[in-house]
Structure formats: C-alpha cells, structure tokens
Amino acid sequence: MSANSFFPSIYSDKIDLMKLLKENPDFYSSSHELKIKKGEVLSQKNIADNLFKIESGFVEFGYLKDREFIFQFFLQPGEILAFPEYGEDVPAEGCYIAINEVRGWVIDMAFAQEVLLEKDPKNQIMMTHFLQTRRKFFRASIRANLEPKQRVYYCLMILIELGFRHSKNSIKLPDFVTHDVLATMANVSKSLVLTVVKFLRDSEILASNKKPWVILDLSELMYIMAEERIPTNNTI
C-alpha cells in the first residue's frame, strides 16, 4: 500500500478480529468452530447469514454459470467471508469451495457487529476486508481480459503470492496447486496449462514433478511475464 494511500493507517495498525471477539463473554455462545472437507461447498446451509473466519486452509470463490464454476479469487487463513455481501453484484449464483481441508469459526453477524461497533469504531477491520476484496475483484477483471496463455502466467503470479519464499529467488507454491487447479483459475484447457508448465520446467524456472511446486527462478519468470506484456505485482 502506497504511503500516499487514502487509507494509510488501515494496514499499518492492524486489529485482530478474533482477539476482539474472544474477549467478549458471549463469544462461545455466539460462535462455533467448523471443519469443511476438501471439495465441500460452503453455503448458507452450513454458514447461513453468519461470518466465517478462516483459520486454516484455502477457499476458492466463484460463481456458477450453466453449471460451470467460474473462478474469481482465493480466500486464505485470516480472511473472512459472508454470503450477503455480493449477492446483487455477482452475475450468477456465488459459490465458495474448500480447496483443501478448511477450519474456521462461524460467527453470528449481529454479535460481530455489536462487538465491532464498540471495539472498532473506525471500522478498520471491515474497511480492510472490503479493500482486500475490492483488489481481488479488480484482479479478476484484469485476468478475464487477458489472452489464454497470459491468464496462465497471471494466475501463477497470484499463486506465488500465496506461497512460501524458499530463498530470495525461489518460492514454494501452495500444496494444493495442480494442473487442474491452474486450468480452473485461468479458465483455459488443461492442455494449455501442460504446455506452459512444460516450457517453464524445461527452462528450469519451475519444478512441478512433486508437491509442492517450486518456482526455481523468480526473476526469469518475471522477465517472461514482462515479455508477454502481463501485469505483475512489483512487490513480488
């Protein structure tokens, strides 16, 4: 976030949502833990109109169009989701799917609002949440307007941000990354993903023979993305 940001303090003074909620004596009567199995859909059936705070695991958000899942973005540990937020804005039925085992807290919305009204009067937690989501949707719109091969590279950049830096120029991607996941993210055929991955593997930029996949030469990957005229995050 730039120092000239309109919201500079939101990221410099982070407030721990769960700490605030758990300090309230009504927390355990207004919340419960929930485990979601890999591949299970998070819906109003198991979350209703509550908040869901992710403690571990990853969730992919998209929408169903003609029974096909159209990927939009990932949610990761520390983030929250709520079903009523985008109901009128998503072009079809919104859908959250656990991409691996997910654990988190289902929190009564009214209880959370009451605590935040008292403990976070400047709405920093909610503002941070909505700014993060705004960025995710913005990047989804960028991805949607790229050519198929460009989308594969762009999605690799997103996965890099979710990964673990192994060294200055090497990053381990999340364990859930596969050819199928990358194809779903980029909305392309698996054969195109295999072609791109083979090129990166032959160029010794990517190791994908076992989990987790590892970016071996981040600098070279960023150079290729620049050559392909793909928007990148300069902070990677």
PDB file of C-alpha atoms in Angstrom:
ATOM      1  CA  MET A   1       0.000   0.000   0.000  1.00  0.00           C
ATOM      2  CA  SER A   2       1.444   3.362  -1.040  1.00  0.00           C
ATOM      3  CA  ALA A   3       2.348   5.904   1.620  1.00  0.00           C
ATOM      4  CA  ASN A   4       0.017   8.253  -0.268  1.00  0.00           C
ATOM      5  CA  SER A   5      -2.909   5.870   0.144  1.00  0.00           C
ATOM      6  CA  PHE A   6      -6.216   7.370   1.190  1.00  0.00           C
ATOM      7  CA  PHE A   7      -6.293   4.687   3.918  1.00  0.00           C
ATOM      8  CA  PRO A   8      -2.654   4.580   5.149  1.00  0.00           C
ATOM      9  CA  SER A   9      -3.406   3.510   8.720  1.00  0.00           C
ATOM     10  CA  ILE A  10      -5.575   0.526   7.820  1.00  0.00           C
ATOM     11  CA  TYR A  11      -2.599  -1.675   7.028  1.00  0.00           C
ATOM     12  CA  SER A  12      -0.132  -0.160   9.487  1.00  0.00           C
ATOM     13  CA  ASP A  13      -2.387  -0.543  12.535  1.00  0.00           C
ATOM     14  CA  LYS A  14      -3.929  -3.987  12.126  1.00  0.00           C
ATOM     15  CA  ILE A  15      -6.561  -5.041  14.629  1.00  0.00           C
ATOM     16  CA  ASP A  16      -7.004  -8.721  15.475  1.00  0.00           C
ATOM     17  CA  LEU A  17     -10.670  -9.523  14.851  1.00  0.00           C
ATOM     18  CA  MET A  18     -10.669 -12.851  16.686  1.00  0.00           C
ATOM     19  CA  LYS A  19      -8.914 -11.349  19.712  1.00  0.00           C
ATOM     20  CA  LEU A  20     -11.620  -8.690  19.993  1.00  0.00           C
ATOM     21  CA  LEU A  21     -14.426 -11.211  19.609  1.00  0.00           C
ATOM     22  CA  LYS A  22     -12.973 -13.754  22.044  1.00  0.00           C
ATOM     23  CA  GLU A  23     -12.557 -11.071  24.710  1.00  0.00           C
ATOM     24  CA  ASN A  24     -16.348 -10.788  24.788  1.00  0.00           C
ATOM     25  CA  PRO A  25     -18.002 -13.212  27.279  1.00  0.00           C
ATOM     26  CA  ASP A  26     -20.716 -14.050  24.713  1.00  0.00           C
ATOM     27  CA  PHE A  27     -18.253 -15.275  22.084  1.00  0.00           C
ATOM     28  CA  TYR A  28     -18.673 -19.021  22.626  1.00  0.00           C
ATOM     29  CA  SER A  29     -22.463 -18.781  22.754  1.00  0.00           C
ATOM     30  CA  SER A  30     -22.471 -16.764  19.505  1.00  0.00           C
ATOM     31  CA  SER A  31     -19.838 -18.718  17.559  1.00  0.00           C
ATOM     32  CA  HIS A  32     -18.783 -22.255  16.814  1.00  0.00           C
ATOM     33  CA  GLU A  33     -15.903 -23.955  15.048  1.00  0.00           C
ATOM     34  CA  LEU A  34     -16.488 -25.636  11.702  1.00  0.00           C
ATOM     35  CA  LYS A  35     -14.392 -28.009   9.606  1.00  0.00           C
ATOM     36  CA  ILE A  36     -15.019 -28.128   5.871  1.00  0.00           C
ATOM     37  CA  LYS A  37     -13.708 -31.106   3.903  1.00  0.00           C
ATOM     38  CA  LYS A  38     -11.757 -30.686   0.679  1.00  0.00           C
ATOM     39  CA  GLY A  39     -14.158 -30.108  -2.199  1.00  0.00           C
ATOM     40  CA  GLU A  40     -17.099 -29.284   0.072  1.00  0.00           C
ATOM     41  CA  VAL A  41     -19.169 -26.237  -0.787  1.00  0.00           C
ATOM     42  CA  LEU A  42     -19.603 -23.556   1.859  1.00  0.00           C
ATOM     43  CA  SER A  43     -23.197 -22.437   1.603  1.00  0.00           C
ATOM     44  CA  GLN A  44     -25.966 -20.828   3.574  1.00  0.00           C
ATOM     45  CA  LYS A  45     -26.868 -24.379   4.619  1.00  0.00           C
ATOM     46  CA  ASN A  46     -23.782 -24.656   6.834  1.00  0.00           C
ATOM     47  CA  ILE A  47     -22.971 -20.978   7.420  1.00  0.00           C
ATOM     48  CA  ALA A  48     -26.359 -19.246   6.996  1.00  0.00           C
ATOM     49  CA  ASP A  49     -26.035 -15.441   7.122  1.00  0.00           C
ATOM     50  CA  ASN A  50     -23.112 -15.525   9.546  1.00  0.00           C
ATOM     51  CA  LEU A  51     -19.488 -14.523   9.134  1.00  0.00           C
ATOM     52  CA  PHE A  52     -16.949 -17.280   8.518  1.00  0.00           C
ATOM     53  CA  LYS A  53     -13.397 -16.572   9.683  1.00  0.00           C
ATOM     54  CA  ILE A  54     -10.830 -18.866   8.040  1.00  0.00           C
ATOM     55  CA  GLU A  55      -8.224 -20.213  10.455  1.00  0.00           C
ATOM     56  CA  SER A  56      -6.536 -22.736   8.155  1.00  0.00           C
ATOM     57  CA  GLY A  57      -6.911 -23.895   4.572  1.00  0.00           C
ATOM     58  CA  PHE A  58      -7.879 -22.129   1.350  1.00  0.00           C
ATOM     59  CA  VAL A  59     -11.265 -21.371  -0.175  1.00  0.00           C
ATOM     60  CA  GLU A  60     -11.929 -20.504  -3.813  1.00  0.00           C
ATOM     61  CA  PHE A  61     -14.745 -18.129  -4.655  1.00  0.00           C
ATOM     62  CA  GLY A  62     -16.517 -18.080  -7.997  1.00  0.00           C
ATOM     63  CA  TYR A  63     -19.960 -18.295  -9.499  1.00  0.00           C
ATOM     64  CA  LEU A  64     -21.936 -20.961 -11.281  1.00  0.00           C
ATOM     65  CA  LYS A  65     -22.803 -20.254 -14.910  1.00  0.00           C
ATOM     66  CA  ASP A  66     -24.641 -23.000 -16.820  1.00  0.00           C
ATOM     67  CA  ARG A  67     -23.488 -25.398 -14.057  1.00  0.00           C
ATOM     68  CA  GLU A  68     -19.852 -24.468 -14.711  1.00  0.00           C
ATOM     69  CA  PHE A  69     -17.704 -22.990 -11.926  1.00  0.00           C
ATOM     70  CA  ILE A  70     -16.162 -19.648 -12.967  1.00  0.00           C
ATOM     71  CA  PHE A  71     -13.198 -18.928 -10.677  1.00  0.00           C
ATOM     72  CA  GLN A  72     -12.780 -15.419  -9.246  1.00  0.00           C
ATOM     73  CA  PHE A  73     -10.308 -15.474  -6.344  1.00  0.00           C
ATOM     74  CA  PHE A  74      -8.917 -17.320  -3.308  1.00  0.00           C
ATOM     75  CA  LEU A  75      -9.527 -16.630   0.356  1.00  0.00           C
ATOM     76  CA  GLN A  76      -6.780 -17.655   2.744  1.00  0.00           C
ATOM     77  CA  PRO A  77      -6.251 -18.002   6.520  1.00  0.00           C
ATOM     78  CA  GLY A  78      -7.083 -14.793   8.343  1.00  0.00           C
ATOM     79  CA  GLU A  79      -9.728 -13.681   5.867  1.00  0.00           C
ATOM     80  CA  ILE A  80     -13.474 -13.598   6.382  1.00  0.00           C
ATOM     81  CA  LEU A  81     -16.368 -14.371   4.081  1.00  0.00           C
ATOM     82  CA  ALA A  82     -20.037 -13.525   4.315  1.00  0.00           C
ATOM     83  CA  PHE A  83     -22.765 -14.573   1.924  1.00  0.00           C
ATOM     84  CA  PRO A  84     -24.941 -11.437   1.819  1.00  0.00           C
ATOM     85  CA  GLU A  85     -22.102  -9.163   0.661  1.00  0.00           C
ATOM     86  CA  TYR A  86     -22.146  -9.580  -3.108  1.00  0.00           C
ATOM     87  CA  GLY A  87     -25.468 -11.262  -3.795  1.00  0.00           C
ATOM     88  CA  GLU A  88     -26.718  -8.450  -6.016  1.00  0.00           C
ATOM     89  CA  ASP A  89     -23.405  -7.888  -7.813  1.00  0.00           C
ATOM     90  CA  VAL A  90     -22.272 -11.377  -8.830  1.00  0.00           C
ATOM     91  CA  PRO A  91     -23.775 -12.252 -12.250  1.00  0.00           C
ATOM     92  CA  ALA A  92     -24.880 -15.715 -11.118  1.00  0.00           C
ATOM     93  CA  GLU A  93     -25.017 -17.905  -8.013  1.00  0.00           C
ATOM     94  CA  GLY A  94     -21.942 -17.268  -5.846  1.00  0.00           C
ATOM     95  CA  CYS A  95     -20.067 -20.338  -4.686  1.00  0.00           C
ATOM     96  CA  TYR A  96     -17.355 -20.949  -2.068  1.00  0.00           C
ATOM     97  CA  ILE A  97     -15.453 -24.257  -2.311  1.00  0.00           C
ATOM     98  CA  ALA A  98     -12.842 -25.625   0.099  1.00  0.00           C
ATOM     99  CA  ILE A  99      -9.755 -26.347  -1.991  1.00  0.00           C
ATOM    100  CA  ASN A 100      -8.228 -28.311   0.877  1.00  0.00           C
ATOM    101  CA  GLU A 101      -9.404 -29.008   4.409  1.00  0.00           C
ATOM    102  CA  VAL A 102     -10.596 -25.730   5.903  1.00  0.00           C
ATOM    103  CA  ARG A 103     -11.116 -24.912   9.571  1.00  0.00           C
ATOM    104  CA  GLY A 104     -12.677 -21.749  10.862  1.00  0.00           C
ATOM    105  CA  TRP A 105     -15.237 -20.001  13.033  1.00  0.00           C
ATOM    106  CA  VAL A 106     -18.879 -19.413  12.182  1.00  0.00           C
ATOM    107  CA  ILE A 107     -19.750 -16.145  13.949  1.00  0.00           C
ATOM    108  CA  ASP A 108     -23.184 -14.646  14.482  1.00  0.00           C
ATOM    109  CA  MET A 109     -23.360 -11.498  12.363  1.00  0.00           C
ATOM    110  CA  ALA A 110     -25.297  -9.424  14.914  1.00  0.00           C
ATOM    111  CA  PHE A 111     -22.821 -10.355  17.667  1.00  0.00           C
ATOM    112  CA  ALA A 112     -19.822  -9.424  15.485  1.00  0.00           C
ATOM    113  CA  GLN A 113     -21.413  -6.099  14.537  1.00  0.00           C
ATOM    114  CA  GLU A 114     -22.103  -5.282  18.191  1.00  0.00           C
ATOM    115  CA  VAL A 115     -18.501  -6.008  19.227  1.00  0.00           C
ATOM    116  CA  LEU A 116     -17.021  -4.071  16.303  1.00  0.00           C
ATOM    117  CA  LEU A 117     -19.258  -1.088  16.972  1.00  0.00           C
ATOM    118  CA  GLU A 118     -17.745  -0.856  20.445  1.00  0.00           C
ATOM    119  CA  LYS A 119     -14.163  -2.043  19.857  1.00  0.00           C
ATOM    120  CA  ASP A 120     -13.524  -0.832  16.304  1.00  0.00           C
ATOM    121  CA  PRO A 121     -15.492   2.426  15.909  1.00  0.00           C
ATOM    122  CA  LYS A 122     -13.365   3.491  12.914  1.00  0.00           C
ATOM    123  CA  ASN A 123     -14.348   0.282  11.070  1.00  0.00           C
ATOM    124  CA  GLN A 124     -10.742  -0.583  10.276  1.00  0.00           C
ATOM    125  CA  ILE A 125     -11.423  -4.328  10.236  1.00  0.00           C
ATOM    126  CA  MET A 126     -14.350  -4.085   7.831  1.00  0.00           C
ATOM    127  CA  MET A 127     -12.573  -1.490   5.680  1.00  0.00           C
ATOM    128  CA  THR A 128      -9.533  -3.759   5.417  1.00  0.00           C
ATOM    129  CA  HIS A 129     -11.799  -6.648   4.442  1.00  0.00           C
ATOM    130  CA  PHE A 130     -13.582  -4.686   1.734  1.00  0.00           C
ATOM    131  CA  LEU A 131     -10.365  -3.196   0.342  1.00  0.00           C
ATOM    132  CA  GLN A 132      -8.869  -6.696   0.094  1.00  0.00           C
ATOM    133  CA  THR A 133     -11.995  -7.952  -1.664  1.00  0.00           C
ATOM    134  CA  ARG A 134     -12.035  -4.952  -3.998  1.00  0.00           C
ATOM    135  CA  ARG A 135      -8.465  -5.763  -5.020  1.00  0.00           C
ATOM    136  CA  LYS A 136      -9.382  -9.406  -5.641  1.00  0.00           C
ATOM    137  CA  PHE A 137     -12.293  -8.471  -7.912  1.00  0.00           C
ATOM    138  CA  PHE A 138     -10.144  -5.905  -9.728  1.00  0.00           C
ATOM    139  CA  ARG A 139      -7.506  -8.518 -10.435  1.00  0.00           C
ATOM    140  CA  ALA A 140     -10.186 -10.959 -11.551  1.00  0.00           C
ATOM    141  CA  SER A 141     -11.310  -8.390 -14.116  1.00  0.00           C
ATOM    142  CA  ILE A 142      -7.714  -7.986 -15.336  1.00  0.00           C
ATOM    143  CA  ARG A 143      -7.351 -11.751 -15.696  1.00  0.00           C
ATOM    144  CA  ALA A 144     -10.618 -12.041 -17.609  1.00  0.00           C
ATOM    145  CA  ASN A 145      -9.342  -9.636 -20.274  1.00  0.00           C
ATOM    146  CA  LEU A 146      -6.028 -11.389 -20.923  1.00  0.00           C
ATOM    147  CA  GLU A 147      -5.308 -13.909 -23.662  1.00  0.00           C
ATOM    148  CA  PRO A 148      -5.430 -17.592 -22.581  1.00  0.00           C
ATOM    149  CA  LYS A 149      -1.661 -18.092 -22.200  1.00  0.00           C
ATOM    150  CA  GLN A 150      -1.343 -14.758 -20.442  1.00  0.00           C
ATOM    151  CA  ARG A 151      -4.004 -15.859 -17.968  1.00  0.00           C
ATOM    152  CA  VAL A 152      -1.958 -18.932 -17.037  1.00  0.00           C
ATOM    153  CA  TYR A 153       1.065 -16.768 -16.230  1.00  0.00           C
ATOM    154  CA  TYR A 154      -1.062 -14.232 -14.377  1.00  0.00           C
ATOM    155  CA  CYS A 155      -2.549 -16.986 -12.222  1.00  0.00           C
ATOM    156  CA  LEU A 156       0.935 -18.259 -11.426  1.00  0.00           C
ATOM    157  CA  MET A 157       1.711 -14.787 -10.076  1.00  0.00           C
ATOM    158  CA  ILE A 158      -1.348 -14.990  -7.798  1.00  0.00           C
ATOM    159  CA  LEU A 159      -0.249 -18.419  -6.564  1.00  0.00           C
ATOM    160  CA  ILE A 160       3.261 -17.091  -5.930  1.00  0.00           C
ATOM    161  CA  GLU A 161       1.762 -14.512  -3.564  1.00  0.00           C
ATOM    162  CA  LEU A 162       0.101 -17.350  -1.634  1.00  0.00           C
ATOM    163  CA  GLY A 163       3.319 -19.353  -1.497  1.00  0.00           C
ATOM    164  CA  PHE A 164       6.321 -19.513   0.796  1.00  0.00           C
ATOM    165  CA  ARG A 165       9.589 -17.810  -0.112  1.00  0.00           C
ATOM    166  CA  HIS A 166      12.183 -20.586  -0.128  1.00  0.00           C
ATOM    167  CA  SER A 167      15.054 -18.233  -0.956  1.00  0.00           C
ATOM    168  CA  LYS A 168      15.481 -14.778  -2.477  1.00  0.00           C
ATOM    169  CA  ASN A 169      14.722 -16.093  -5.961  1.00  0.00           C
ATOM    170  CA  SER A 170      12.741 -19.242  -5.166  1.00  0.00           C
ATOM    171  CA  ILE A 171       9.184 -19.730  -3.912  1.00  0.00           C
ATOM    172  CA  LYS A 172       7.243 -22.838  -2.895  1.00  0.00           C
ATOM    173  CA  LEU A 173       3.702 -22.687  -4.226  1.00  0.00           C
ATOM    174  CA  PRO A 174       0.786 -23.846  -2.041  1.00  0.00           C
ATOM    175  CA  ASP A 175       0.406 -27.619  -1.714  1.00  0.00           C
ATOM    176  CA  PHE A 176      -2.961 -27.607  -3.495  1.00  0.00           C
ATOM    177  CA  VAL A 177      -1.519 -26.377  -6.812  1.00  0.00           C
ATOM    178  CA  THR A 178      -2.024 -28.809  -9.699  1.00  0.00           C
ATOM    179  CA  HIS A 179      -2.524 -28.569 -13.454  1.00  0.00           C
ATOM    180  CA  ASP A 180      -6.276 -28.822 -12.884  1.00  0.00           C
ATOM    181  CA  VAL A 181      -6.291 -26.006 -10.310  1.00  0.00           C
ATOM    182  CA  LEU A 182      -4.299 -23.753 -12.620  1.00  0.00           C
ATOM    183  CA  ALA A 183      -6.615 -24.550 -15.542  1.00  0.00           C
ATOM    184  CA  THR A 184      -9.674 -23.696 -13.425  1.00  0.00           C
ATOM    185  CA  MET A 185      -8.129 -20.444 -12.228  1.00  0.00           C
ATOM    186  CA  ALA A 186      -7.186 -19.330 -15.747  1.00  0.00           C
ATOM    187  CA  ASN A 187     -10.369 -20.681 -17.350  1.00  0.00           C
ATOM    188  CA  VAL A 188      -8.310 -22.492 -20.000  1.00  0.00           C
ATOM    189  CA  SER A 189      -7.858 -26.067 -21.148  1.00  0.00           C
ATOM    190  CA  LYS A 190      -5.619 -28.380 -19.161  1.00  0.00           C
ATOM    191  CA  SER A 191      -3.582 -28.990 -22.349  1.00  0.00           C
ATOM    192  CA  LEU A 192      -2.601 -25.308 -22.477  1.00  0.00           C
ATOM    193  CA  VAL A 193      -1.537 -25.438 -18.822  1.00  0.00           C
ATOM    194  CA  LEU A 194       0.557 -28.547 -19.552  1.00  0.00           C
ATOM    195  CA  THR A 195       2.250 -26.700 -22.436  1.00  0.00           C
ATOM    196  CA  VAL A 196       3.109 -23.650 -20.324  1.00  0.00           C
ATOM    197  CA  VAL A 197       4.271 -25.761 -17.368  1.00  0.00           C
ATOM    198  CA  LYS A 198       6.458 -27.910 -19.633  1.00  0.00           C
ATOM    199  CA  PHE A 199       8.100 -24.790 -21.065  1.00  0.00           C
ATOM    200  CA  LEU A 200       8.805 -23.440 -17.575  1.00  0.00           C
ATOM    201  CA  ARG A 201      10.078 -26.822 -16.397  1.00  0.00           C
ATOM    202  CA  ASP A 202      12.359 -27.238 -19.454  1.00  0.00           C
ATOM    203  CA  SER A 203      13.635 -23.696 -18.844  1.00  0.00           C
ATOM    204  CA  GLU A 204      14.453 -24.653 -15.223  1.00  0.00           C
ATOM    205  CA  ILE A 205      12.101 -21.981 -13.940  1.00  0.00           C
ATOM    206  CA  LEU A 206       9.579 -24.352 -12.363  1.00  0.00           C
ATOM    207  CA  ALA A 207       9.823 -27.723 -10.616  1.00  0.00           C
ATOM    208  CA  SER A 208       6.452 -29.487 -10.836  1.00  0.00           C
ATOM    209  CA  ASN A 209       7.344 -33.182 -10.630  1.00  0.00           C
ATOM    210  CA  LYS A 210       6.199 -33.366  -6.991  1.00  0.00           C
ATOM    211  CA  LYS A 211       4.299 -31.313  -4.422  1.00  0.00           C
ATOM    212  CA  PRO A 212       4.701 -28.566  -3.669  1.00  0.00           C
ATOM    213  CA  TRP A 213       5.547 -26.980  -6.988  1.00  0.00           C
ATOM    214  CA  VAL A 214       8.543 -24.663  -6.700  1.00  0.00           C
ATOM    215  CA  ILE A 215       9.410 -21.554  -8.683  1.00  0.00           C
ATOM    216  CA  LEU A 216      13.161 -22.009  -9.086  1.00  0.00           C
ATOM    217  CA  ASP A 217      13.954 -18.728 -10.845  1.00  0.00           C
ATOM    218  CA  LEU A 218      11.505 -15.972  -9.966  1.00  0.00           C
ATOM    219  CA  SER A 219      13.498 -13.278 -11.761  1.00  0.00           C
ATOM    220  CA  GLU A 220      13.389 -15.183 -15.046  1.00  0.00           C
ATOM    221  CA  LEU A 221       9.655 -15.827 -14.661  1.00  0.00           C
ATOM    222  CA  MET A 222       9.030 -12.110 -14.108  1.00  0.00           C
ATOM    223  CA  TYR A 223      11.122 -11.357 -17.217  1.00  0.00           C
ATOM    224  CA  ILE A 224       8.977 -13.725 -19.291  1.00  0.00           C
ATOM    225  CA  MET A 225       5.810 -12.130 -17.950  1.00  0.00           C
ATOM    226  CA  ALA A 226       7.112  -8.691 -18.909  1.00  0.00           C
ATOM    227  CA  GLU A 227       7.917 -10.007 -22.399  1.00  0.00           C
ATOM    228  CA  GLU A 228       4.369 -11.382 -22.626  1.00  0.00           C
ATOM    229  CA  ARG A 229       3.031  -7.971 -21.523  1.00  0.00           C
ATOM    230  CA  ILE A 230       1.321  -9.411 -18.463  1.00  0.00           C
ATOM    231  CA  PRO A 231       0.535  -7.102 -15.497  1.00  0.00           C
ATOM    232  CA  THR A 232       2.665  -8.045 -12.499  1.00  0.00           C
ATOM    233  CA  ASN A 233       2.889  -7.147  -8.842  1.00  0.00           C
ATOM    234  CA  ASN A 234       6.160  -5.261  -8.432  1.00  0.00           C
ATOM    235  CA  THR A 235       6.406  -6.301  -4.776  1.00  0.00           C
ATOM    236  CA  ILE A 236       6.951  -9.996  -5.614  1.00  0.00           C
TER     237      ILE A 236
END
